[in-house]
Coordinates of C-alpha atoms in Angstrom, one line a residue:
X278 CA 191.7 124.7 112.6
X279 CA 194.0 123.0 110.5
X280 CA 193.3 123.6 106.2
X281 CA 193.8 121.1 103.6
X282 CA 193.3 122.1 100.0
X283 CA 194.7 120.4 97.0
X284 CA 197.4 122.0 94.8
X285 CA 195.0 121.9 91.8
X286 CA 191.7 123.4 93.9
X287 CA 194.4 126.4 95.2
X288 CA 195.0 126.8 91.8
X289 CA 191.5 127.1 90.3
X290 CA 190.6 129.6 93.3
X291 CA 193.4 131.9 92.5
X292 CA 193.2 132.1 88.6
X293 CA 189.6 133.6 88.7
X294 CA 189.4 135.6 92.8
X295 CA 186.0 137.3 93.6
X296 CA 186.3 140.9 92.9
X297 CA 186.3 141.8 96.1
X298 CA 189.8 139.9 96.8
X299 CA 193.2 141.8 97.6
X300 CA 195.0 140.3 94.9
X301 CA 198.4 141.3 96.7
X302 CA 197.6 138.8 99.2
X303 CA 196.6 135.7 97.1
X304 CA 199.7 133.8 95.3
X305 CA 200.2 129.6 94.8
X306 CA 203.4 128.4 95.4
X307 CA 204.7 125.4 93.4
X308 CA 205.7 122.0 94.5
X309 CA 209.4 123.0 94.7
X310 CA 209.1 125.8 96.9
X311 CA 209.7 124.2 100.0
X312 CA 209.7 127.1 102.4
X313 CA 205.8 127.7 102.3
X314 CA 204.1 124.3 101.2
X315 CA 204.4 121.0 103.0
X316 CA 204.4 118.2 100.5
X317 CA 202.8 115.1 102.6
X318 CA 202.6 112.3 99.4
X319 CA 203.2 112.9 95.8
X320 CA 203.1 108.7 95.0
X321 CA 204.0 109.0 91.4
X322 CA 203.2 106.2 88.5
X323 CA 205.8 104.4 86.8
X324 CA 206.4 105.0 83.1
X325 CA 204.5 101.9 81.9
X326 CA 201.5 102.8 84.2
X327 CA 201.4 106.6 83.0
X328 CA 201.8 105.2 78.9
X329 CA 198.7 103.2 80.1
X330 CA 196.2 105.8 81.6
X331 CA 197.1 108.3 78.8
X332 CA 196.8 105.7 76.1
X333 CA 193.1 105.6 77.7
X334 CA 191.9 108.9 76.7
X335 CA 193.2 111.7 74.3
X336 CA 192.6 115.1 76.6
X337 CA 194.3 114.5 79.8
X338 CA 196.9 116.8 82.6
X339 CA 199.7 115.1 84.5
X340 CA 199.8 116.5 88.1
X341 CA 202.0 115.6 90.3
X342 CA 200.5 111.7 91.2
X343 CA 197.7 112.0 88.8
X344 CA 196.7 112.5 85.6
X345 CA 193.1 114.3 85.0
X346 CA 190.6 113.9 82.0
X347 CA 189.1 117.2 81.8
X348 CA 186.4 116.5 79.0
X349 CA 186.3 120.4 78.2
X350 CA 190.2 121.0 78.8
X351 CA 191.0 122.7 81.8
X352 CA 190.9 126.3 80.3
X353 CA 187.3 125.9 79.3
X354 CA 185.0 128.4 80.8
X355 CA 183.6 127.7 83.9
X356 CA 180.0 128.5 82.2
X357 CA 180.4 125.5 79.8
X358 CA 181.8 123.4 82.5
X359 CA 178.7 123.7 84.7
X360 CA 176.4 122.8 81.9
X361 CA 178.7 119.9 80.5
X362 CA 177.5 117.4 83.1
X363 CA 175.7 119.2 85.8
X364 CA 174.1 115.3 86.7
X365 CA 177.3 113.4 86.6
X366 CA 176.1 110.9 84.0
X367 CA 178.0 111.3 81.0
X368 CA 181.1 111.3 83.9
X369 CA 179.6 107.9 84.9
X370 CA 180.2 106.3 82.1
X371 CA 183.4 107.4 81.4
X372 CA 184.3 106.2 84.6
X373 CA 183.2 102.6 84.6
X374 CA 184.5 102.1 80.9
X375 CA 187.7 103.1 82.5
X376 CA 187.4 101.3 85.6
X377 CA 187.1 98.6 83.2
X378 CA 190.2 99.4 81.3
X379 CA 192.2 100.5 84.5
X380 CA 191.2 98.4 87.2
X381 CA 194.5 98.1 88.9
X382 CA 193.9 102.5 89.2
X383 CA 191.4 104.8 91.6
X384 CA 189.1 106.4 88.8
X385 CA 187.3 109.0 90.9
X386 CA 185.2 112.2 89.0
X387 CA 186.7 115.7 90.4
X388 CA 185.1 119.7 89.7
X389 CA 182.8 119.7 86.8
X390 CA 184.0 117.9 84.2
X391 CA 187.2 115.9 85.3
X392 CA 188.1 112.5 86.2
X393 CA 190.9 112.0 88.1
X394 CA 193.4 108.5 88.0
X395 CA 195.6 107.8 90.8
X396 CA 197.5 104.8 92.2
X397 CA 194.8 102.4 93.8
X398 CA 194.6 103.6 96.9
X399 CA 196.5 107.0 96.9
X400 CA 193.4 109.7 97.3
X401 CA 192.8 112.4 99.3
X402 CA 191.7 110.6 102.0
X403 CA 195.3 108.6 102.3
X404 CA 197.2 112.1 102.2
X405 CA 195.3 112.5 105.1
X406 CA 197.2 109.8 107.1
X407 CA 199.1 110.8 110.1
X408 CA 197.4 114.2 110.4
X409 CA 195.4 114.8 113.5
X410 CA 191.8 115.2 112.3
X411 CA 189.2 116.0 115.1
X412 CA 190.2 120.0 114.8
X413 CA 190.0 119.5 111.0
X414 CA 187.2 120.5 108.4
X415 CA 187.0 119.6 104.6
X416 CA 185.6 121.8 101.4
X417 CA 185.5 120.3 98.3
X418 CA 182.6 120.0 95.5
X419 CA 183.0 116.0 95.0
X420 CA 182.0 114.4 98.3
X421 CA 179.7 112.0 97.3
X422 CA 180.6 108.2 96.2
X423 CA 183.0 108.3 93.2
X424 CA 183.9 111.7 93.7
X425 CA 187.3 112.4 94.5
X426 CA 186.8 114.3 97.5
X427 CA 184.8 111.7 99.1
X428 CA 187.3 109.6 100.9
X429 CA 187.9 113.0 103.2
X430 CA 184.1 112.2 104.5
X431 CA 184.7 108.2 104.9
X432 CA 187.6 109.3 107.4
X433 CA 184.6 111.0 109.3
X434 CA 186.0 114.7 108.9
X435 CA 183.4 117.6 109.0
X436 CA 183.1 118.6 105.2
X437 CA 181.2 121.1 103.1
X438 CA 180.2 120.1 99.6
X439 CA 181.0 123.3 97.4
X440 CA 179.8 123.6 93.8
X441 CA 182.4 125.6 92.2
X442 CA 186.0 127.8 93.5
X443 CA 183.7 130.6 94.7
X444 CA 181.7 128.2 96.7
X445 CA 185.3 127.3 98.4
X446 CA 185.8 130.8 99.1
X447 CA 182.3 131.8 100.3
X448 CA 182.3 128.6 102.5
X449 CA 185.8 129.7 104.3
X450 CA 185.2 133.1 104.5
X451 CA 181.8 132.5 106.2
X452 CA 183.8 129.6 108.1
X453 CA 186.5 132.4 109.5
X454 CA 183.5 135.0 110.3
X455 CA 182.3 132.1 112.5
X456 CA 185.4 131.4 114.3
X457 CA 186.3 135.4 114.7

């Protein structure tokens, strides 16, 4: 079984671990260290491009080939997030208006409270490319159409819609109990 997670949903798992977790065992490794992590596409935007998207919106992140509006900020707690927008609405319009202002951009709404901005194009679903997927399965909690995790189901992999970082957790632990 082969395991894709994005940088940024590593991240969020590791910052707040179940209780239960060893936390000797759990660490993220950055984008430069080369020995553990596999970088497969990191298509960056030119300067004008980035001026652009953050111009868009005041509270944004730059990640490495994307920039993210977290309408809460990224260090809000997970509580508030859940409540913000638990029916994607106010997400909704946020994205069209900037879908409007962006269109040359993917626009796609991430976790609770994000929207995410890449290259047209350049998703999860395009990192994807080359990587044999028939032994492959998918966790994220925006597979649905404008979520950013959906273009992983439009390639046809097996996913599981999670809600939140200890969904991902529960969902490969009971994953691994299966295949043990």
């Amino acid at each position: 079984m082969t395991w894709l997670v994005a940088v940024a949903d590593l991240i969020q798992v590791a910052r707040r671990p179940p209780a239960r977790a060893d936390r000797s065992k759990l660490s993220t490794r950055s984008k430069n260290d080369t020995k553990k992590w596999k970088q497969i596409c990191a298509d960056l935007f030119s300067d004008a491009d980035k001026a652009k998207i953050l111009e868009a919106f005041d509270l944004a992140l730059e990640k490495t080939g994307q920039i993210s509006f977290s309408a809460l900020g990224q260090q809000a707690p997970i509580e508030a997030k859940e409540t913000w927008d638990p029916d994607f609405a106010k997400r909704k319009i946020i994205q069209k208006g900037l879908r409007e202002r962006l269109s040359n951009m993917s626009i796609n709404m991430g976790g609770a409270t994000s929207i995410d901005i890449t290259q047209k194009g350049v998703d999860k679903g395009y990192g994807l490319n080359g990587i044999p997927l028939e032994k492959m399965m998918f966790i994220g909690d925006a597979i649905f159409p404008g979520g950013n995790d959906y273009p992983a189901f439009e390639l046809g992999l097996k996913t599981v819609r999670v809600r939140n970082p200890e969904g991902t957790l529960a969902a490969i632990a009971g994953i691994v109990a299966c295949l043990s």
